[in-house]
Coordinates of C-alpha atoms in Angstrom, one line a residue:
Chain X
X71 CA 211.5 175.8 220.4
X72 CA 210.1 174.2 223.3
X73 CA 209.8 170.4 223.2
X74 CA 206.1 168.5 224.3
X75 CA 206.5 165.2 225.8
X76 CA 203.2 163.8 224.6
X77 CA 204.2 160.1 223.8
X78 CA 203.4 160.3 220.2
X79 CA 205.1 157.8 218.6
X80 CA 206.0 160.1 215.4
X81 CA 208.4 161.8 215.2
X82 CA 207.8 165.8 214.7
X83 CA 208.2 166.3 211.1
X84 CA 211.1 168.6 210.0
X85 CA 210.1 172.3 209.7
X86 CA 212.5 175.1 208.6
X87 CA 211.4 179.1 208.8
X88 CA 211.0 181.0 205.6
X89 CA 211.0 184.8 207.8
X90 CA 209.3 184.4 210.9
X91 CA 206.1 183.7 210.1
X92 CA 206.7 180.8 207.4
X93 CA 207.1 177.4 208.6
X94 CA 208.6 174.6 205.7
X95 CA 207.0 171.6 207.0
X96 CA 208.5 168.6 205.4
X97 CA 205.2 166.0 204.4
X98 CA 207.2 163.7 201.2
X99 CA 204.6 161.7 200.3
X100 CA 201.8 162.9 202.5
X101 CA 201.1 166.2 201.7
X102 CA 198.0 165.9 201.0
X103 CA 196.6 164.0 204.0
X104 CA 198.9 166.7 206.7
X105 CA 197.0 169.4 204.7
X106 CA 194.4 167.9 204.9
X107 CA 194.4 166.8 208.7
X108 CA 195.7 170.7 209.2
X109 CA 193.2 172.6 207.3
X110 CA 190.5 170.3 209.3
X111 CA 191.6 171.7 212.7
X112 CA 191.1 175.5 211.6
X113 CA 194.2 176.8 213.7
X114 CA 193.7 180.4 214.8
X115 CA 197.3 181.2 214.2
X116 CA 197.5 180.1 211.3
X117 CA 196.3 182.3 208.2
X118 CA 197.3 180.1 205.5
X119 CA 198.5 176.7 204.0
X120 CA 200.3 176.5 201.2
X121 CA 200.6 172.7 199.5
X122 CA 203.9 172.1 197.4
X123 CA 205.4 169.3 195.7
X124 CA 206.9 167.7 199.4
X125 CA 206.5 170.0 201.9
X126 CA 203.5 172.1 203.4
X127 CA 204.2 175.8 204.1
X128 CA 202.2 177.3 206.8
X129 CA 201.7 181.0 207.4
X130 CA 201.3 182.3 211.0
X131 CA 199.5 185.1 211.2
X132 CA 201.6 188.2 212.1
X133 CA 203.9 188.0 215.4
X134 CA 202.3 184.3 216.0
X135 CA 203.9 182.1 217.4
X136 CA 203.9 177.9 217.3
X137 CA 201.3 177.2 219.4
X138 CA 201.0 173.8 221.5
X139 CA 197.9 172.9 219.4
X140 CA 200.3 174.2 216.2
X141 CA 203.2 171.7 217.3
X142 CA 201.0 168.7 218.3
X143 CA 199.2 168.8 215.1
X144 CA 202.8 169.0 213.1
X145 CA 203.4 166.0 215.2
X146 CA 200.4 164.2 214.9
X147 CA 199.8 160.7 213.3
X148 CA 197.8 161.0 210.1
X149 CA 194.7 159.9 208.8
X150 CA 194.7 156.6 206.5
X151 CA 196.4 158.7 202.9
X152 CA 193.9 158.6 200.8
X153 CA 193.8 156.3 197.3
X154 CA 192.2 158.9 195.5
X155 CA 189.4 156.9 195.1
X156 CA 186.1 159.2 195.7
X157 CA 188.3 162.4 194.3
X158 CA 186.9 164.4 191.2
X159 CA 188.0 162.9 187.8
X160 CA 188.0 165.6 185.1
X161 CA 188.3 164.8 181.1
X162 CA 190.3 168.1 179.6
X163 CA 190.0 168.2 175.9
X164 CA 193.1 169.0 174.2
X165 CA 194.3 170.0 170.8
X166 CA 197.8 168.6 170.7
X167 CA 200.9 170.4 168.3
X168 CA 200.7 172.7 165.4
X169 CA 200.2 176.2 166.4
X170 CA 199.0 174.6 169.9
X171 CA 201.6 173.2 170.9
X172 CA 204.7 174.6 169.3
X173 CA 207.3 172.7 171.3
X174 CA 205.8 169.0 170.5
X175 CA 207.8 168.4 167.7
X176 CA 211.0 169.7 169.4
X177 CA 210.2 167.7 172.7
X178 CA 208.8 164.4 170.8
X179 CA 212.4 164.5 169.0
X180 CA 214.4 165.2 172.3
X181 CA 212.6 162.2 174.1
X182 CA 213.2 159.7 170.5
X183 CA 209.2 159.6 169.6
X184 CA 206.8 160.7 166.8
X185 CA 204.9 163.0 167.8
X186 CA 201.4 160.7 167.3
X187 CA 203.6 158.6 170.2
X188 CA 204.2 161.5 172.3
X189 CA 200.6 162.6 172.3
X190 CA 199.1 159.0 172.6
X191 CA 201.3 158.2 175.8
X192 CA 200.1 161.8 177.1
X193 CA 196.7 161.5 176.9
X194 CA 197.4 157.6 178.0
X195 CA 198.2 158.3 181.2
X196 CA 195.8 159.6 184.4
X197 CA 197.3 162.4 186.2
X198 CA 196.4 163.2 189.7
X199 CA 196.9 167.1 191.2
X200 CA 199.6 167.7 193.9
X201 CA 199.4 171.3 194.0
X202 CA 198.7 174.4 192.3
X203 CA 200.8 177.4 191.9
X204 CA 203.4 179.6 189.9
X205 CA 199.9 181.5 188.8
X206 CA 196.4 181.1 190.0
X207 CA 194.6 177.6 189.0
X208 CA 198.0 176.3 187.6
X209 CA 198.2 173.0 188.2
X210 CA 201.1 170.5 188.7
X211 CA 200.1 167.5 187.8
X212 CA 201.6 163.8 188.5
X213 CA 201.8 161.2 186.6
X214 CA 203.6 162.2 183.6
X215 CA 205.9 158.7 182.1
X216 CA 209.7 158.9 182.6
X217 CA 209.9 158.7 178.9
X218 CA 208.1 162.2 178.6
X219 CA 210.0 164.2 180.9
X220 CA 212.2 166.8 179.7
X221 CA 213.5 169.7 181.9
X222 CA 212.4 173.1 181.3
X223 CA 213.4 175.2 178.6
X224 CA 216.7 177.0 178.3
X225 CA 215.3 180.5 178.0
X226 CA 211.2 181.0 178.7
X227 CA 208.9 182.2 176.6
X228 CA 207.7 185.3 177.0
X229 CA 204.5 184.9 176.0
X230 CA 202.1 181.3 176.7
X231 CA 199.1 181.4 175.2
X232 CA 196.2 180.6 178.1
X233 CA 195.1 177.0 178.3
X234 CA 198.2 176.1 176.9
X235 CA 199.5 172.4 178.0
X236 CA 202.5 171.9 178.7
X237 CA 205.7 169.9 180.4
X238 CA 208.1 170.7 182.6
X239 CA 210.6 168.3 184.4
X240 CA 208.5 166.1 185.9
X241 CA 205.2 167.3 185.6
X242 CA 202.6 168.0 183.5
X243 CA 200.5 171.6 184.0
X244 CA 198.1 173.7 182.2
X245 CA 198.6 177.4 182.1
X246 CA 195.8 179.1 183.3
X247 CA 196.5 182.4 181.9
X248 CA 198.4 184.5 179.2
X249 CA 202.0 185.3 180.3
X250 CA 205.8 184.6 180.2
X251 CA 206.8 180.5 180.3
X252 CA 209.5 178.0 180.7
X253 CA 207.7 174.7 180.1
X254 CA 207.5 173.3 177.0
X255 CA 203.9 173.7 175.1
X256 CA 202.4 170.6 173.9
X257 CA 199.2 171.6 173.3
X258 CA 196.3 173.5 174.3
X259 CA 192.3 173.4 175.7
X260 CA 189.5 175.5 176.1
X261 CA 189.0 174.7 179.7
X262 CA 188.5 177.6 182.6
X263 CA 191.4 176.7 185.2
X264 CA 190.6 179.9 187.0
X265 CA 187.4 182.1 187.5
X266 CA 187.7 184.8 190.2
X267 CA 184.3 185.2 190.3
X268 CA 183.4 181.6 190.5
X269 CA 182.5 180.2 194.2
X270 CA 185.5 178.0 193.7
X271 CA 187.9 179.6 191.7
X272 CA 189.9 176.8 190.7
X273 CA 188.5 173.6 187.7
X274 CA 191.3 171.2 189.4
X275 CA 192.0 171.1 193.1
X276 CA 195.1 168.9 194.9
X277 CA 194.2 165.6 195.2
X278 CA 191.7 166.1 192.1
X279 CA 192.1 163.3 189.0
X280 CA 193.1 164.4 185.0
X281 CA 193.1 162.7 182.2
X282 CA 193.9 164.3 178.5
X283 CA 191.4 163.5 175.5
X284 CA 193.0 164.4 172.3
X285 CA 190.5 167.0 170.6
Chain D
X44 CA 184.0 209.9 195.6
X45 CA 187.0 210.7 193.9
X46 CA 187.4 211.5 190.6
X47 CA 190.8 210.4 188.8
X48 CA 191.6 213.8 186.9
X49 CA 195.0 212.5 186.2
X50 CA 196.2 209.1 187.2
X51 CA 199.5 208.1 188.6
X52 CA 202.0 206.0 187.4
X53 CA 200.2 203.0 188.9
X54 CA 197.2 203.6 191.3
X55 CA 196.1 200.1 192.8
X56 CA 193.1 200.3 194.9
X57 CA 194.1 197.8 197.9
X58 CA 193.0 196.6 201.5
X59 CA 194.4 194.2 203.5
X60 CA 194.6 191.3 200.8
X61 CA 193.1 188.0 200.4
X62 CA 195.0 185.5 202.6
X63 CA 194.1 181.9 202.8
X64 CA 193.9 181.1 198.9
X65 CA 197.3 179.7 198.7
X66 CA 196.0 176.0 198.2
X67 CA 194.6 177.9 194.9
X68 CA 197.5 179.3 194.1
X69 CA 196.6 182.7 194.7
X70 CA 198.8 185.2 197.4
X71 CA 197.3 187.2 199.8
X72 CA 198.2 190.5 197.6
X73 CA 196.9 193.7 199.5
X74 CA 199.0 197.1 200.4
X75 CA 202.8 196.2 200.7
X76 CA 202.8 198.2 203.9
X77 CA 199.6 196.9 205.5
X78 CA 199.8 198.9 208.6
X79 CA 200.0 202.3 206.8
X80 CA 197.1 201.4 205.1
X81 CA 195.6 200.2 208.3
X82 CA 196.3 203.5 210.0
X83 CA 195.2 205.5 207.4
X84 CA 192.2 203.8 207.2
X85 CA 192.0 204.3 211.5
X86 CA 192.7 208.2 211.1
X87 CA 189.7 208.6 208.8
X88 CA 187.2 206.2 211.2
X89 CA 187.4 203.0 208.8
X90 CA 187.6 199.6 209.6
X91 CA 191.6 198.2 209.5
X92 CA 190.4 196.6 206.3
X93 CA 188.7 199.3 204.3
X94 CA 189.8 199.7 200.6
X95 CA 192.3 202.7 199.9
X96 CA 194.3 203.7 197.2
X97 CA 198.4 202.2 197.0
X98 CA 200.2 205.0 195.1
X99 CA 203.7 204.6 193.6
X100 CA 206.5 206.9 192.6
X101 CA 204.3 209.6 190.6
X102 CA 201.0 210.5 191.7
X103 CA 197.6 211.1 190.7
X104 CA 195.4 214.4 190.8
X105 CA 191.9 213.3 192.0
X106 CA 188.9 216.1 192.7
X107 CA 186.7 215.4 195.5
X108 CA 183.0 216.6 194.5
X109 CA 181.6 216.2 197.6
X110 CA 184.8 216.8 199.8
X111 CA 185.9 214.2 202.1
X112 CA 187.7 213.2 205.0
X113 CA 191.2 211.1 204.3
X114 CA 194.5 210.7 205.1
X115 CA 197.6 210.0 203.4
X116 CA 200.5 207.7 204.9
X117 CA 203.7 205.5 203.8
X118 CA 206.4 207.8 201.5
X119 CA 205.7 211.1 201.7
X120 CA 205.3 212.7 198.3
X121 CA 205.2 216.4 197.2
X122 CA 201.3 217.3 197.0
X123 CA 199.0 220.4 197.2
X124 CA 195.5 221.1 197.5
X125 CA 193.4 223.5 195.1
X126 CA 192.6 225.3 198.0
X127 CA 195.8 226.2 199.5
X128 CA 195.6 224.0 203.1
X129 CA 198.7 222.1 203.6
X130 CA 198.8 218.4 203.2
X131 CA 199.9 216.6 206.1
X132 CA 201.1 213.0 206.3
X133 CA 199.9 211.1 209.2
X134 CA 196.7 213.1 210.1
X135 CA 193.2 213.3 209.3
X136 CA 192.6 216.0 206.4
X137 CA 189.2 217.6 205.6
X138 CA 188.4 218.6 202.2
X139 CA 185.5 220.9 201.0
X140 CA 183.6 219.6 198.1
X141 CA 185.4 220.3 194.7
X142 CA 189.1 220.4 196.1
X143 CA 191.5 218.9 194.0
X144 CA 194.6 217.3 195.5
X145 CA 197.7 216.5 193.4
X146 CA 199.9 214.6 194.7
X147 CA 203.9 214.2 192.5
X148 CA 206.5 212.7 193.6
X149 CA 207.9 211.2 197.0
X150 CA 210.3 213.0 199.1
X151 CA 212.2 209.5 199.7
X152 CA 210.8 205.9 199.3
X153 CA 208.4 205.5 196.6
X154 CA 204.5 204.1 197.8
X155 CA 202.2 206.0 200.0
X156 CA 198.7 205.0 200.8
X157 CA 195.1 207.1 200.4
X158 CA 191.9 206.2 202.6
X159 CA 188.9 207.6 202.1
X160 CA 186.0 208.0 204.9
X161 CA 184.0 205.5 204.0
X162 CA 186.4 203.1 201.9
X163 CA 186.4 202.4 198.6
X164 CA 183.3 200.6 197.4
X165 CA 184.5 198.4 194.5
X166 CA 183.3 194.9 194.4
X167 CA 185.2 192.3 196.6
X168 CA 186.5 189.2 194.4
X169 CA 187.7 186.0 196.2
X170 CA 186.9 188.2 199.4
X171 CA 188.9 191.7 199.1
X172 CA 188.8 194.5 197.1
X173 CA 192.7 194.4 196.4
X174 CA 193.9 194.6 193.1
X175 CA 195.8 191.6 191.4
X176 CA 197.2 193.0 188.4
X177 CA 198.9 189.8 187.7
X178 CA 195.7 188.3 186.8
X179 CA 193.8 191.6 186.3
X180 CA 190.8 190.7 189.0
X181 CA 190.1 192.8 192.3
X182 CA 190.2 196.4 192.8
X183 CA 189.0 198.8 190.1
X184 CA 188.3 196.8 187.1
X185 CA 191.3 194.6 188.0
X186 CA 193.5 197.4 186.5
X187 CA 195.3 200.7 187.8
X188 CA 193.2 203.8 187.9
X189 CA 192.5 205.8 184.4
X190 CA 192.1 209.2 184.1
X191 CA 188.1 209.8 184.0
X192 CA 187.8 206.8 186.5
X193 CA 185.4 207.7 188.9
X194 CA 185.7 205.8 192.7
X195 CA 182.8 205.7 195.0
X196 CA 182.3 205.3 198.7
X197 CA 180.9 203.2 201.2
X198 CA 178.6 204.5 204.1
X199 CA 180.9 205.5 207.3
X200 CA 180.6 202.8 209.8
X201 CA 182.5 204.7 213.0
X202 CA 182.5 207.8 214.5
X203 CA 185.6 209.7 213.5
X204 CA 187.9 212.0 215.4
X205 CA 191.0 214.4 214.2
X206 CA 194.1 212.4 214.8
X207 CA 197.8 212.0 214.0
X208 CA 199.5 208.6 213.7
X209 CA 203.2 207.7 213.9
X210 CA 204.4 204.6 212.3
X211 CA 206.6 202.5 214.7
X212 CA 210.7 202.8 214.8
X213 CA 211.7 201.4 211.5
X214 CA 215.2 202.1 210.4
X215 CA 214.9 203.8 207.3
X216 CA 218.3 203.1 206.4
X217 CA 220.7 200.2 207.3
X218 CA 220.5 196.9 206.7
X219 CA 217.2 194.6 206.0
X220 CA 216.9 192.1 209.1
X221 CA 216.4 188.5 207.4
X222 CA 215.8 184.8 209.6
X223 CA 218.3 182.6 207.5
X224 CA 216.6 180.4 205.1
X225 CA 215.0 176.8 204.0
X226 CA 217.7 176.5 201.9
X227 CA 220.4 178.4 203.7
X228 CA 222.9 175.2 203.5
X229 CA 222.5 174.8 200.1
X230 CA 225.1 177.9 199.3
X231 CA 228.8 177.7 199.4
X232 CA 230.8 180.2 201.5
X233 CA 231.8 182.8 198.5
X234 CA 227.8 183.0 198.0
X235 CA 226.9 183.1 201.6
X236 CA 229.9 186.0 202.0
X237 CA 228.4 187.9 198.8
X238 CA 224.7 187.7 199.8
X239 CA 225.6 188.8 203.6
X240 CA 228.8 191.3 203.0
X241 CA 227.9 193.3 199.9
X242 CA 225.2 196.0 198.5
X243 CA 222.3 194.8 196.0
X244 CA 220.9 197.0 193.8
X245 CA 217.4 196.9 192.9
X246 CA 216.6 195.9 189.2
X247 CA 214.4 198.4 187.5
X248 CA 212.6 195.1 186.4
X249 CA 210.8 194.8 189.6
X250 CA 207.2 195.0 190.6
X251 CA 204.8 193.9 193.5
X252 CA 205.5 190.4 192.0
X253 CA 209.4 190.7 193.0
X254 CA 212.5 192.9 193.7
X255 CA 215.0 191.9 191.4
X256 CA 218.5 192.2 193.0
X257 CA 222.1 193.0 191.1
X258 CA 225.3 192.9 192.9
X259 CA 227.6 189.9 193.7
X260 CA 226.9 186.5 192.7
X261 CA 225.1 184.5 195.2
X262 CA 226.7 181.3 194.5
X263 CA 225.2 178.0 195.5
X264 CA 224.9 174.0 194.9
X265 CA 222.8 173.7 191.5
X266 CA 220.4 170.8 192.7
X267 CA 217.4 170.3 191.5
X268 CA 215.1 171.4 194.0
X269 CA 211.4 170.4 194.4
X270 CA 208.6 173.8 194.3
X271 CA 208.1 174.5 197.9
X272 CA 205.5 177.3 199.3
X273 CA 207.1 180.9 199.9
X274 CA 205.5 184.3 200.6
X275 CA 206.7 187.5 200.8
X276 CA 209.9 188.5 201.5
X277 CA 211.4 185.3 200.8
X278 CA 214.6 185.7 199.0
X279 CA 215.0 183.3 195.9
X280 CA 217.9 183.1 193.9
X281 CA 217.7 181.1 190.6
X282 CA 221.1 180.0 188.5
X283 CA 222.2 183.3 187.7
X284 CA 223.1 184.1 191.3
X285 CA 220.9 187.2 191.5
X286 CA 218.8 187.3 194.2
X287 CA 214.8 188.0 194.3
X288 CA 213.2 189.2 197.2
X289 CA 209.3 187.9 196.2
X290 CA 206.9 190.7 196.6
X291 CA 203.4 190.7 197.5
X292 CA 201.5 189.9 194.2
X293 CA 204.8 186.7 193.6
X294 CA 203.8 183.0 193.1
X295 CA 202.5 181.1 196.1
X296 CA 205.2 178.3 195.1
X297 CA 208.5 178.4 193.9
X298 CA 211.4 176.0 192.7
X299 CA 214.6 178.1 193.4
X300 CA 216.1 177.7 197.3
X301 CA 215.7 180.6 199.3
X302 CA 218.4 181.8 201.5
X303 CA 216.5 184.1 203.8
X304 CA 213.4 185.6 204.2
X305 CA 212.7 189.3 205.4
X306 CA 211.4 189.9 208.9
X307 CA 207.5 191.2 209.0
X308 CA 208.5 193.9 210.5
X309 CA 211.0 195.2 207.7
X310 CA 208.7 194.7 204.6
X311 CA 207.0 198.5 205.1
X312 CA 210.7 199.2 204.0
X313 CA 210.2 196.3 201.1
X314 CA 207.8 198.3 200.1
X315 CA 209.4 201.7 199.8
X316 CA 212.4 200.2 197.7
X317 CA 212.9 201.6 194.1
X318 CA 215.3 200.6 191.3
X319 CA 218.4 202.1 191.3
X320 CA 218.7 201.6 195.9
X321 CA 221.1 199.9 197.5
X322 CA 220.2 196.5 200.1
X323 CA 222.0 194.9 202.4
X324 CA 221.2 191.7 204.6
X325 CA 221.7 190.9 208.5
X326 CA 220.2 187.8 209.8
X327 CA 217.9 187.6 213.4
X328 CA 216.4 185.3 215.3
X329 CA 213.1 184.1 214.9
X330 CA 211.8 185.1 218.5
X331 CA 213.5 188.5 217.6
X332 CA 211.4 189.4 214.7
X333 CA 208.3 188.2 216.1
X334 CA 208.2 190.4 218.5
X335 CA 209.3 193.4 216.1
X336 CA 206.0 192.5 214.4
X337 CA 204.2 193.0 217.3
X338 CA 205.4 196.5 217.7
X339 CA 201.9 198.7 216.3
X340 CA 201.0 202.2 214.8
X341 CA 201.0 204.9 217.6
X342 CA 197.3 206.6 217.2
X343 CA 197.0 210.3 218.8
X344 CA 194.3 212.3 219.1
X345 CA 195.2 216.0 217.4
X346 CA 195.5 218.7 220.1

């Protein structure tokens, strides 16, 4: 790769190729703002950006290469990272355990709470999106208390009930859809995560605000 | 129009996909082979993007009531028209109104694509008329075709000539060229030996989301890794050691490390792979497979 003396005082983040036309861009704690600053630039090489949990990974459009404008953006210093002040808040109503949520009993025992504890520290605590993925609309959301966290489930489920609420290793997410599972169901909600036909397709977006209200 | 007399195993109507909706968590989807679909779409006077049909493995009988002008491309199956005229791969085909074509099964590979003069007019969702049977949005009704299902057509846009199409040099055999990946350091020697010196066979459990792989374990470091972005032809493998190449209708994010991802260039031959083939693995440069991706569809007018 060729190398820009430009005097930036950053240092080019890390990036690793996933084929030749995905670049892992390391971010850690700025995803948001680098995809952000990216998206704002509208690269022509670049067809798509995908935000993850610590790392950005851009797609070049076929037999692209990293262009100057590419690198010196990668390299870049960032805008001020945002508070989340200003960002959508959303209230998701929730109707926690019982045929809802048929790990919560399980998962309150594993982490040494009732489940009234587990649901009050759940619905406690405001959540802010980092990304969405594993389906369309799914979003990972952070924020969830070191006492709720539990890793995924031994052997998935292979079916999840859509709108189902759920944990998994650090996070907390919402299935969007019907489908196979590994996270551990908590609970569920009537909310629409994804619409196809919807000008946005997606309730929650990165950066958006969550908080749980027992239903 | 077409009318589905007899539907395939899975029809998908498809164009070129929907890319830039990763932030939503939606892939870009479309044909697995985008430049057969592309030429196809060329050697019947359509835009690149036009919707066609993706085929797999057994195919459909469709009637034409008005006739039409298509072309098929990708795997080339075992087909015949009601009236008798041969049915070329490659070329522009005219059909009188009320011929029937039936197409069975491929020769070798498994997907071929249909365009239509015209396209296929279905609605566009979230920007293409590409089927995402994952979430069962896009295409025809967000499903596979059904017998009965009747397709209509767009108004031609270009004028059209009679012309033959040849795919570029692919290796049809041989081993799939891979850039090593994110995550490449992450696997011990005995898994980087397995993964790079031994046959994978695909799963029969595999689907535009993924090709499951069975063969030798890829062994590597359990560490919990953070869900990064990965698109097709990325090659996860989880904590059973069995590598997944992620297809074109796979999760935009993923938590399992990757070890490679296949070039651009070699996922028209991702997309002929069946259960029951054999893969093998060679890594190349970056530069190198960039500009194999570069390398285009030959387009010929017929003599």
């Amino acid at each position: 790769m060729k190398k820009y003396t430009t005097g930036q005082p950053q240092a080019q983040p890390a990036w690793r190729w996933v084929g030749e036309r995905g670049l892992r861009v390391a971010t850690g704690s700025a995803t948001l703002a680098r995809y952000e600053s990216l998206m704002s630039l509208n690269l022509a090489d670049v067809e798509d950006i995908i935000p993850a949990d610590d790392s950005l990974l851009l797609i070049l459009r076929r037999a692209a290469s990293v262009s100057p404008a590419l690198s010196l953006a990668l390299a870049g210093p960032l805008p001020d990272s945002r508070s989340g002040a200003g960002r959508p808040r959303h209230e998701i109503a929730v109707a926690y355990g019982g045929a809802a949520g048929p790990d919560l009993q399980a998962l309150a025992k594993q982490t040494g709470m009732s489940e009234a504890a587990y649901i009050e520290h759940h619905a406690a605590s405001e959540y802010t999106v980092a990304f969405l993925g594993f389906q369309p609309g799914f979003p990972y959301l952070r924020g969830l208390p070191a006492a709720l966290q539990a890793a995924r489930r031994a052997s998935p489920r292979q079916r999840v009930e859509p709108g189902s609420v759920a944990v998994g290793g650090v996070y907390t997410g919402i299935y969007p859809a019907g489908g196979p599972g590994g996270w551990h169901i908590i609970g569920r909600t009537g909310a629409a995560l994804f619409d196809p036909k919807r000008d946005v397709p997606v309730l929650l977006m990165p950066g958006d605000r969550v908080r749980f209200v027992p239903a | 129009m077409i009318e589905v007399l007899r539907s395939g195993l899975c029809d998908l109507v498809m164009d070129l996909g929907r890319p830039g909706q990763g932030a939503y968590g939606v892939p870009a989807g479309g044909a697995a082979d985008p430049g057969a679909l592309a030429a196809a779409n060329c050697l019947v006077g359509n835009d690149a993007a036009a919707a066609g049909l993706e085929i797999i493995l057994s195919g459909p009988r469709l009637r034409f009531p008005r006739g039409g002008v298509l072309a098929l491309t990708g795997a080339r199956f075992a087909a015949s028209r009601s009236s008798g005229a041969p049915v070329a791969w490659n070329e522009t085909l005219v059909l009188a109104a009320g011929e029937v074509l039936t197409l069975d099964r491929p020769e070798a590979g498994c997907r071929c694509w249909l365009a239509l003069r015209g396209g296929l007019a279905v609605p566009r969702v979230m920007g293409s008329r590409s089927t995402f049977l994952p979430s069962g949005f896009g295409g025809h009704c967000g499903r596979p075709l059904q017998a009965g299902d009747v397709l209509r057509c767009g108004m031609p846009e270009n004028d059209m000539k009679l012309l033959r199409a040849t795919p570029p040099p692919a290796a049809m055999e041989g081993c799939l060229r891979v850039v090593a990946g994110p995550q490449a350091a992450q696997f011990d020697d005995a898994g980087l030996a397995a993964f790079f010196g031994s046959p994978y066979r695909v799963d029969a459990a595999s689907d535009r989301r993924g090709l499951r792989l069975a063969g030798a374990p890829v062994s590597h470091a359990r560490a919990e890794l953070r869900s990064q972005g990965v698109l097709p032809g990325a090659i996860q493998v989880p904590p059973d050691a069995q590598p997944i190449i992620l297809g074109w209708d796979g999760p935009v994010t993923g938590g399992y490390p990757v070890i490679a991802g296949v070039i651009t260039a070699d996922v028209p031959r991702l997309a002929q792979l069946k259960p029951g083939d054999a893969v093998r693995f060679v890594t190349i440069e970056v530069e190198a497979a960039r500009a194999l991706a570069a390398v285009p569809w030959e387009i010929k007018e017929l003599a």
